[in-house]
Each structure stands twice: as structure tokens, then as C-alpha cells.
Short mmCIF file of C-alpha atoms and ligand atoms in Angstrom, two decimals:
data_model
loop_
_atom_site.label_atom_id
_atom_site.label_comp_id
_atom_site.label_asym_id
_atom_site.label_seq_id
_atom_site.Cartn_x
_atom_site.Cartn_y
_atom_site.Cartn_z
CA UNK A 1 -32.06 42.86 162.88
CA UNK A 2 -33.55 44.97 165.66
CA UNK A 3 -31.95 48.35 165.72
CA UNK A 4 -30.99 49.96 169.07
CA UNK A 5 -33.37 52.83 170.16
CA UNK A 6 -30.67 54.37 172.46
CA UNK A 7 -26.90 54.36 172.74
CA UNK A 8 -24.27 55.21 175.29
CA UNK A 9 -22.72 58.58 174.55
CA UNK A 10 -20.71 61.46 175.85
CA UNK A 11 -23.65 63.82 175.52
CA UNK A 12 -23.50 67.64 175.35
CA UNK A 13 -24.92 69.26 178.47
CA UNK A 14 -25.65 72.63 176.77
CA UNK A 15 -26.94 73.76 173.42
CA UNK A 16 -26.11 76.79 171.23
CA UNK A 17 -23.01 78.94 171.58
CA UNK A 18 -21.03 80.02 174.68
CA UNK A 19 -21.83 83.56 175.75
CA UNK A 20 -18.15 84.46 176.25
CA UNK A 21 -14.97 83.43 174.43
CA UNK A 22 -13.69 79.99 175.42
CA UNK A 23 -10.12 78.63 175.83
CA UNK A 24 -8.85 76.03 173.41
CA UNK A 25 -8.53 73.53 176.22
CA UNK A 26 -11.00 73.75 179.11
CA UNK A 27 -10.06 73.17 182.78
CA UNK A 28 -12.34 70.15 182.90
CA UNK A 29 -14.90 68.49 180.66
CA UNK A 30 -17.55 67.65 183.27
CA UNK A 31 -19.48 70.96 182.95
CA UNK A 32 -19.82 70.26 179.22
CA UNK A 33 -20.30 66.51 178.81
CA UNK A 34 -22.05 63.62 180.63
CA UNK A 35 -21.93 59.89 179.98
CA UNK A 36 -25.49 58.65 179.48
CA UNK A 37 -27.91 56.78 177.25
CA UNK A 38 -29.24 59.04 174.50
CA UNK A 39 -32.08 58.36 172.05
CA UNK A 40 -31.17 57.33 168.53
CA UNK A 41 -33.45 59.07 166.07
CA UNK A 42 -35.09 57.08 163.25
CA UNK A 43 -32.95 56.89 160.03
CA UNK A 44 -34.16 59.07 157.22
CA UNK A 45 -33.47 58.42 153.56
CA UNK A 46 -29.74 58.36 152.79
CA UNK A 47 -28.69 57.81 156.36
CA UNK A 48 -26.70 55.00 157.99
CA UNK A 49 -26.37 53.71 161.56
CA UNK A 50 -22.80 53.04 162.51
CA UNK A 51 -21.30 51.00 165.36
CA UNK A 52 -18.47 53.26 166.32
CA UNK A 53 -15.00 51.65 166.76
CA UNK A 54 -12.74 54.71 167.42
CA UNK A 55 -13.28 58.40 167.47
CA UNK A 56 -10.55 61.10 167.95
CA UNK A 57 -10.47 64.10 170.15
CA UNK A 58 -9.55 67.02 167.87
CA UNK A 59 -8.96 70.61 168.91
CA UNK A 60 -12.17 71.51 167.13
CA UNK A 61 -14.06 69.04 169.40
CA UNK A 62 -12.76 70.81 172.50
CA UNK A 63 -13.91 74.21 171.19
CA UNK A 64 -17.24 72.73 170.17
CA UNK A 65 -18.16 71.07 173.48
CA UNK A 66 -17.57 74.46 175.15
CA UNK A 67 -19.78 76.22 172.61
CA UNK A 68 -16.85 78.11 170.95
CA UNK A 69 -16.86 76.51 167.47
CA UNK A 70 -18.39 77.65 164.19
CA UNK A 71 -21.58 75.68 164.62
CA UNK A 72 -24.13 75.52 167.52
CA UNK A 73 -24.42 72.53 169.92
CA UNK A 74 -27.56 70.52 170.48
CA UNK A 75 -28.01 69.65 174.19
CA UNK A 76 -28.44 65.87 174.71
CA UNK A 77 -26.68 64.81 171.43
CA UNK A 78 -23.31 63.07 171.46
CA UNK A 79 -20.28 65.15 170.84
CA UNK A 80 -17.49 64.17 168.37
CA UNK A 81 -16.97 65.17 164.73
CA UNK A 82 -15.29 62.14 163.12
CA UNK A 83 -14.60 58.49 163.59
CA UNK A 84 -14.37 54.98 162.17
CA UNK A 85 -16.89 52.17 162.58
CA UNK A 86 -19.02 49.56 160.88
CA UNK A 87 -22.34 50.35 159.18
CA UNK A 88 -25.06 48.20 160.72
CA UNK A 89 -28.16 49.65 159.02
CA UNK A 90 -29.13 52.06 156.25
CA UNK A 91 -32.23 53.62 154.77
CA UNK A 92 -32.55 53.92 151.05
CA UNK A 93 -30.52 52.38 148.26
CA UNK A 94 -27.14 54.08 148.74
CA UNK A 95 -27.29 53.77 152.49
CA UNK A 96 -28.25 50.03 152.38
CA UNK A 97 -25.29 49.38 150.06
CA UNK A 98 -23.00 50.33 152.86
CA UNK A 99 -24.30 47.83 155.43
CA UNK A 100 -21.42 45.67 156.73
CA UNK A 101 -18.72 48.01 155.53
CA UNK A 102 -16.00 49.62 157.60
CA UNK A 103 -16.13 53.41 157.09
CA UNK A 104 -14.57 56.67 158.15
CA UNK A 105 -17.32 59.18 158.69
CA UNK A 106 -18.43 62.47 160.05
CA UNK A 107 -21.20 62.39 162.62
CA UNK A 108 -23.56 64.49 160.56
CA UNK A 109 -26.76 63.64 162.43
CA UNK A 110 -25.46 62.50 165.86
CA UNK A 111 -21.88 62.75 167.21
CA UNK A 112 -19.14 60.11 167.09
CA UNK A 113 -18.35 60.01 170.84
CA UNK A 114 -20.94 57.22 171.23
CA UNK A 115 -21.38 53.49 170.80
CA UNK A 116 -23.57 54.29 167.74
CA UNK A 117 -23.77 57.29 165.42
CA UNK A 118 -25.95 58.35 162.55
CA UNK A 119 -24.31 59.81 159.38
CA UNK A 120 -25.16 60.58 155.75
CA UNK A 121 -24.24 57.64 153.54
CA UNK A 122 -22.83 60.16 150.99
CA UNK A 123 -20.32 61.36 153.51
CA UNK A 124 -19.07 57.89 154.62
CA UNK A 125 -15.75 56.68 153.22
CA UNK A 126 -15.49 52.88 152.75
CA UNK A 127 -12.01 51.92 153.89
CA UNK A 128 -9.41 49.88 152.21
CA UNK A 129 -8.67 46.64 154.01
CA UNK A 130 -4.95 47.55 154.55
CA UNK A 131 -5.82 50.74 156.48
CA UNK A 132 -5.66 50.55 160.24
CA UNK A 133 -8.61 51.61 162.40
CA UNK A 134 -6.39 54.20 164.11
CA UNK A 135 -5.77 55.89 160.76
CA UNK A 136 -9.34 55.44 159.65
CA UNK A 137 -10.50 57.25 162.90
CA UNK A 138 -8.80 60.47 161.86
CA UNK A 139 -8.96 60.21 158.10
CA UNK A 140 -11.06 63.17 157.28
CA UNK A 141 -10.58 66.42 159.22
CA UNK A 142 -6.73 66.70 159.34
CA UNK A 143 -5.76 64.74 156.15
CA UNK A 144 -8.12 66.58 153.82
CA UNK A 145 -7.14 69.88 155.37
CA UNK A 146 -3.46 69.06 154.88
CA UNK A 147 -4.12 68.45 151.16
CA UNK A 148 -6.07 71.65 150.88
CA UNK A 149 -3.52 73.84 152.67
CA UNK A 150 -0.66 72.37 150.72
CA UNK A 151 -2.39 73.43 147.55
CA UNK A 152 -2.48 76.99 148.81
CA UNK A 153 1.25 76.88 149.71
CA UNK A 154 2.20 75.32 146.35
CA UNK A 155 0.05 77.84 144.44
CA UNK A 156 2.08 80.74 145.99
CA UNK A 157 4.82 79.95 143.56
CA UNK A 158 7.43 79.93 146.28
CA UNK A 159 9.29 76.73 147.11
CA UNK A 160 8.98 77.34 150.78
CA UNK A 161 6.23 78.22 153.23
CA UNK A 162 5.75 78.42 156.96
CA UNK A 163 3.67 75.98 159.01
CA UNK A 164 2.85 77.00 162.61
CA UNK A 165 2.06 74.48 165.35
CA UNK A 166 4.05 72.18 163.14
CA UNK A 167 4.25 69.45 165.74
CA UNK A 168 0.45 68.94 165.65
CA UNK A 169 -1.01 65.96 163.76
CA UNK A 170 -2.01 68.31 160.97
CA UNK A 171 1.42 69.97 160.88
CA UNK A 172 3.12 66.62 160.51
CA UNK A 173 0.85 65.60 157.67
CA UNK A 174 1.53 68.91 155.85
CA UNK A 175 5.35 68.48 156.26
CA UNK A 176 5.25 64.94 154.84
CA UNK A 177 3.19 66.02 151.84
CA UNK A 178 5.48 69.10 151.25
CA UNK A 179 8.58 66.92 151.32
CA UNK A 180 7.07 64.52 148.81
CA UNK A 181 6.22 67.46 146.45
CA UNK A 182 9.78 68.83 146.67
CA UNK A 183 8.90 71.88 148.78
CA UNK A 184 10.97 73.14 151.63
CA UNK A 185 8.66 73.92 154.53
CA UNK A 186 9.66 75.98 157.62
CA UNK A 187 8.22 74.46 160.76
CA UNK A 188 7.34 76.79 163.64
CA UNK A 189 6.88 75.25 167.12
CA UNK A 190 6.84 76.66 170.63
CA UNK A 191 9.28 74.24 172.36
CA UNK A 192 12.29 72.40 171.07
CA UNK A 193 11.28 68.73 171.80
CA UNK A 194 9.97 68.01 168.32
CA UNK A 195 12.88 69.53 166.36
CA UNK A 196 14.64 66.37 165.15
CA UNK A 197 11.27 64.58 164.43
CA UNK A 198 10.06 67.41 162.24
CA UNK A 199 13.31 67.64 160.30
CA UNK A 200 12.89 63.88 159.72
CA UNK A 201 9.35 64.51 158.37
CA UNK A 202 10.54 67.06 155.87
CA UNK A 203 11.00 70.42 157.50
CA UNK A 204 13.87 72.41 155.86
CA UNK A 205 14.05 74.65 158.96
CA UNK A 206 12.55 74.27 162.44
CA UNK A 207 12.02 77.62 164.26
CA UNK A 208 11.36 77.37 168.04
CA UNK A 209 9.57 80.42 169.31
CA UNK A 210 10.49 79.66 172.94
CA UNK A 211 14.28 79.81 172.22
CA UNK A 212 16.39 82.91 172.86
CA UNK A 213 17.70 83.14 169.26
CA UNK A 214 14.23 82.87 167.69
CA UNK A 215 14.17 86.37 166.13
CA UNK A 216 17.52 85.97 164.43
CA UNK A 217 16.82 82.38 163.33
CA UNK A 218 13.45 83.48 161.84
CA UNK A 219 15.05 86.46 159.98
CA UNK A 220 17.64 84.09 158.49
CA UNK A 221 15.05 81.48 157.47
CA UNK A 222 12.92 84.16 155.78
CA UNK A 223 15.97 85.51 153.93
CA UNK A 224 17.13 82.12 152.85
CA UNK A 225 13.81 80.61 151.82
CA UNK A 226 11.50 83.62 151.00
CA UNK A 227 8.24 81.87 151.95
CA UNK A 228 5.04 83.56 150.77
CA UNK A 229 2.45 81.59 152.77
CA UNK A 230 2.09 81.25 156.52
CA UNK A 231 -0.15 78.34 157.48
CA UNK A 232 -1.38 79.12 161.05
CA UNK A 233 -3.48 77.48 163.69
CA UNK A 234 -2.27 79.62 166.66
CA UNK A 235 -3.03 83.31 165.87
CA UNK A 236 -0.82 84.89 168.57
CA UNK A 237 1.56 87.90 168.53
CA UNK A 238 4.52 85.72 167.51
CA UNK A 239 2.61 84.65 164.41
CA UNK A 240 1.64 88.18 163.60
CA UNK A 241 5.15 89.51 163.95
CA UNK A 242 6.48 86.74 161.75
CA UNK A 243 3.90 87.57 159.17
CA UNK A 244 4.89 91.22 159.07
CA UNK A 245 8.57 90.11 158.61
CA UNK A 246 7.67 88.07 155.57
CA UNK A 247 8.28 89.30 152.01
CA UNK A 248 5.91 91.30 149.81
CA UNK A 249 2.77 89.44 148.75
CA UNK A 250 2.77 87.10 151.76
CA UNK A 251 -0.56 85.49 152.77
CA UNK A 252 -1.45 84.53 156.40
CA UNK A 253 -3.87 81.53 156.24
CA UNK A 254 -5.66 81.24 159.57
CA UNK A 255 -7.21 77.83 160.11
CA UNK A 256 -7.13 77.52 163.91
CA UNK A 257 -7.13 79.68 166.99
CA UNK A 258 -5.09 77.90 169.64
CA UNK A 259 -3.43 81.01 171.03
CA UNK A 260 -5.24 82.55 173.99
CA UNK A 261 -4.46 86.24 173.24
CA UNK A 262 -5.50 87.93 170.06
CA UNK A 263 -2.56 89.48 168.21
CA UNK A 264 -2.11 93.19 167.39
CA UNK A 265 -1.73 94.03 163.69
CA UNK A 266 1.11 96.48 164.04
CA UNK A 267 1.89 97.25 160.38
CA UNK A 268 -1.40 97.92 158.54
CA UNK A 269 0.42 99.65 155.80
CA UNK A 270 1.72 96.29 154.57
CA UNK A 271 -1.78 95.46 153.44
CA UNK A 272 -1.86 98.48 151.20
CA UNK A 273 1.81 98.80 150.06
CA UNK A 274 3.12 95.26 150.19
CA UNK A 275 0.14 93.38 148.87
CA UNK A 276 -0.13 91.19 151.96
CA UNK A 277 -3.35 89.64 153.11
CA UNK A 278 -4.90 87.46 155.82
CA UNK A 279 -7.47 84.79 154.86
CA UNK A 280 -9.34 82.00 156.68
CA UNK A 281 -9.69 78.36 155.87
CA UNK A 282 -12.46 75.94 157.02
CA UNK A 283 -12.70 72.37 155.64
CA UNK A 284 -16.50 72.56 156.28
CA UNK A 285 -16.83 75.08 153.45
CA UNK A 286 -13.85 74.03 151.37
CA UNK A 287 -14.81 70.37 150.89
CA UNK A 288 -18.53 70.72 149.86
CA UNK A 289 -17.46 73.17 147.16
CA UNK A 290 -15.43 70.43 145.42
CA UNK A 291 -17.02 68.16 142.84
CA UNK A 292 -17.87 64.52 143.73
CA UNK A 293 -15.10 63.31 141.39
CA UNK A 294 -12.56 65.64 143.00
CA UNK A 295 -13.56 64.54 146.49
CA UNK A 296 -13.23 60.86 145.49
CA UNK A 297 -9.77 61.64 144.12
CA UNK A 298 -8.69 63.32 147.39
CA UNK A 299 -10.06 60.52 149.49
CA UNK A 300 -8.22 57.90 147.46
CA UNK A 301 -5.01 59.91 147.80
CA UNK A 302 -5.40 60.20 151.55
CA UNK A 303 -6.08 56.47 151.94
CA UNK A 304 -3.04 55.71 149.78
CA UNK A 305 -0.76 57.80 151.93
CA UNK A 306 -1.85 56.07 155.15
CA UNK A 307 -1.79 52.56 153.63
CA UNK A 308 1.67 53.09 152.16
CA UNK A 309 3.03 54.43 155.50
CA UNK A 310 3.75 57.90 154.03
CA UNK A 311 1.44 59.22 156.74
CA UNK A 312 0.57 57.78 160.14
CA UNK A 313 -1.56 58.73 163.07
CA UNK A 314 0.32 59.32 166.41
CA UNK A 315 -1.74 57.94 169.26
CA UNK A 316 -1.32 59.37 172.80
CA UNK A 317 -4.01 57.30 174.49
CA UNK A 318 -7.07 55.13 173.74
CA UNK A 319 -9.88 55.53 176.26
CA UNK A 320 -13.20 53.65 176.79
CA UNK A 321 -16.16 56.07 177.10
CA UNK A 322 -16.52 55.63 180.92
CA UNK A 323 -12.98 56.95 181.42
CA UNK A 324 -13.18 59.73 178.89
CA UNK A 325 -14.55 62.65 180.86
CA UNK A 326 -11.69 62.36 183.40
CA UNK A 327 -9.12 60.99 181.07
CA UNK A 328 -9.25 63.06 177.89
CA UNK A 329 -7.66 66.27 179.07
CA UNK A 330 -4.66 64.78 180.94
CA UNK A 331 -3.82 62.67 177.87
CA UNK A 332 -4.44 65.58 175.51
CA UNK A 333 -2.20 67.94 177.43
CA UNK A 334 0.74 65.58 176.93
CA UNK A 335 0.79 66.68 173.25
CA UNK A 336 1.97 63.11 172.29
CA UNK A 337 -0.58 62.45 169.53
CA UNK A 338 -4.31 61.87 169.18
CA UNK A 339 -6.48 60.85 172.03
CA UNK A 340 -8.85 58.23 170.74
CA UNK A 341 -12.15 57.16 172.30
CA UNK A 342 -13.10 53.44 171.95
CA UNK A 343 -16.80 53.17 172.62
N1 NAP B 1 -9.94 75.06 159.75
C1 NAP B 1 -10.02 73.81 159.50
O1 NAP B 1 -10.78 73.31 158.71
C2 NAP B 1 -9.18 72.83 160.34
C3 NAP B 1 -9.15 71.48 159.99
C4 NAP B 1 -8.30 70.65 160.72
C5 NAP B 1 -7.59 71.16 161.78
N2 NAP B 1 -7.67 72.46 162.09
C6 NAP B 1 -6.89 73.06 163.19
O2 NAP B 1 -5.54 72.71 163.04
C7 NAP B 1 -4.95 72.72 164.37
C8 NAP B 1 -4.14 71.47 164.58
O3 NAP B 1 -5.06 70.36 164.71
P1 NAP B 1 -4.44 68.97 165.13
O4 NAP B 1 -5.57 67.97 165.28
O5 NAP B 1 -3.32 68.57 164.23
O6 NAP B 1 -3.87 69.28 166.64
P2 NAP B 1 -3.10 68.41 167.62
O7 NAP B 1 -2.52 67.19 166.98
O8 NAP B 1 -4.00 68.14 168.79
O9 NAP B 1 -1.90 69.32 168.13
C9 NAP B 1 -2.09 70.56 168.74
C10 NAP B 1 -0.73 71.26 168.60
O10 NAP B 1 -0.95 72.61 168.82
C11 NAP B 1 0.15 73.10 169.51
N3 NAP B 1 -0.38 74.26 170.27
C12 NAP B 1 -1.45 74.26 171.10
N4 NAP B 1 -1.57 75.52 171.61
C13 NAP B 1 -0.60 76.27 171.10
C14 NAP B 1 -0.17 77.62 171.24
N5 NAP B 1 -0.88 78.47 172.06
N6 NAP B 1 0.87 78.08 170.67
C15 NAP B 1 1.56 77.26 169.81
N7 NAP B 1 1.30 75.96 169.60
C16 NAP B 1 0.18 75.47 170.25
C17 NAP B 1 0.63 71.98 170.38
O11 NAP B 1 1.94 72.25 170.60
P3 NAP B 1 2.80 71.57 171.82
O12 NAP B 1 3.24 70.29 171.39
O13 NAP B 1 3.84 72.61 172.09
O14 NAP B 1 1.78 71.49 172.97
C18 NAP B 1 0.36 70.73 169.48
O15 NAP B 1 1.49 70.51 168.69
C19 NAP B 1 -6.08 72.98 165.36
O16 NAP B 1 -6.08 74.34 165.63
C20 NAP B 1 -7.28 72.61 164.57
O17 NAP B 1 -8.42 73.20 165.06
C21 NAP B 1 -8.47 73.31 161.39
#
């Protein structure tokens, strides 16, 4: 088979990092991305070429294309961190063994917002037949983070914990896991639309920061459930105030930065006298630190949950690449689930 030398991609216009802080959602994507043919580098040992079927738009992608994520951009390469597709070529024994298989993957060499992507065979996940492509597209970033963060919540010893931005795809996965482990999560959202759905997914309480009785409702929930962990992807003043209202020993786990204003830490004494702390979480450092056997176990668990229907991926829109630069942000802003790209 002759391998393609180029592929159609949403290519990054700029390299490196942005010089000033960037918002979570940009005004428009056209200053950051362009639809064009990009060269496909030769495969090196252990790499596979994948025909991409679907790739999601995650909040991390939007930070990344603007140069505001934890790793630098390479101008001219496709954007996109994860996806699902079929392996069409491989170099070396492990990579060749994947040819023909449907895999979830991270675009470790070239990004996933493209007709073809290059990845490390070792980081490709062959998919069960009963798993839908829509679940396979977003099988790595959020599901593995959900499992990791739930471990932190469980290890706190409290039956309850708080999850912020609980209506997000990740928040919903965490609620489902928590329910199935007999925990009583408190969901924090900014507007009431998702309240019933989040109760249905397993939230013991749903706090809505945009409602007038939020402060009283939060005080009551803290008193009733005594959560010790705050899982947070927002990092705003509401989150900080809630953290300082939490009991002794509380841990604020920051894994996302969707709020636009940095919070003020108004009660520094709590770090000294109440044994509180703030820590970060990044899947990119958490996952590689696990053994191969543990990673395989986590991946099997994640696939089981999607295949059994315990988890599902909400889809807001599926866009072909030519419509993506104009179409991603309007669909993303609806907050109705993942925007998927179908190259
Ligand atoms: N550190 C890691 O390794 C890691 C791994 C995976 C994900 N994450 C992070 O986890 C977060 C969720 O990811 P996702 O893919 O699940 O997101 P998603 O499905 O796209 O959902 C985004 C959610 O964030 C909420 N939101 C956005 N801005 C907000 C703000 N300023 N205040 C309160 N809520 C806000 C939205 O609420 P509305 O419905 O009200 O608009 C929406 O529910 C992201 O920050 C992502 O970067 C981190």
C-alpha cells in the first residue's frame, strides 16, 4: 500500500506559547488554525499511521491552539489531542501488529484534527467491537482523569466530595463513578439547567452558584456531608470561597482553569492551622507514572463502563473539517456535549 505523504488538517498557525494569558474560549479560531494539506513525516520505529474517524474538541485543545496550554505548539502541525481511527500502517513489530485495528489514540507525533495522524503504537488502545466510535473518540483524556480524580476523592476517607463544573463531560463521568462506588458527591454548576440530570447521574446535592440562595445551600451541604476534597476545573472566587468554607484537612485539586479571573486566597491561615492544601492534577504526568499493567487495567475498566452504558459521551455536533473553523465555537458554546470533528 502506498502511504499518503500529506494529509488534510486543521493546522496550527503559530508555534510556541502565547505571550499573554489566553481565555478558555477564543473569540474566533481563524487566527490560530487553517485548513490545509500538511506533510506527513516518515514513521519511525514503534509509530503507526491512523486514518482518523472522529476527534473531539476538548477545553485543553482550545487552550492549546491559542498557545495557553502546558506544552508548546509546532506551527504547521495538526491540532487535536485525542481521537479514534483505524491503523493503516506501522513501523516495527508492535506497530505492525496494530494494522487494521480500530484504536483510540493520542496524537503524539501529529495532531488528531486531520484525515491522518501519527501516534506511538504503545499509546494506542485497540477498541472492543461493542464500543461506539463516539465513545472511542473521547476515551482517554476525560475517562482516565475521572478514574484518577475519583481515587483522590475516595482516599480522603470522606463519603462525600465536591466536583465543580459538574455538568462538563468529565464532571458527569465522575458523578457516575462516584455513585457506583457508593459515594455522595456534591455537584457545583453555574446555572440551574443541568440540576435534574446531575441528580440522575448520582449527585447527592447540586449547588448552583448563579442562584440567590447559593451561600446558604452550600453551607448546609458542607455541614450535612463534610466533604474533604474539592475537584475543580474553574479556579474562580466562588471556588476559593467554597474551599475556605470546607472542613479542616480539605484539599482543593485544581485540574482546569476555565474561570477568567484568578481568585484571591483570603484565608492563608487555614493552610497553617487547618491543614488545608491546594494541589494540581495533570493526566499527562499522572498516567505515565503508572505501570503498564495498571494502565491496561484502567483502560479495560474505562472500555467496560462505556460498553455497558454506565458511561456515555454526549455529542453536541459532528463537523467535517471544512466546517470546523467556523463551526466549532458556536457548537461548543451551547454546552450541550462534545463537538466532534469527522475528517
Ligand atoms: N488536568 C487534566 O489532566 C485534565 C484532564 C481532562 C480534563 N481536564 C479539564 O476538565 C475540565 C472539563 O473538561 P470537559 O472536557 O469535561 O469539558 P466540557 O464537557 O467541554 O464542559 C465544560 C464545562 O465547563 C463549564 N464551565 C466553563 N467555564 C466555566 C466557568 N467560568 N465557570 C463555571 N463553569 C464553567 C461549562 O458549564 P456551562 O454548562 O455552564 O457552560 C461546561 O459544563 C476542563 O477544564 C478540562 O481542561 C483536565
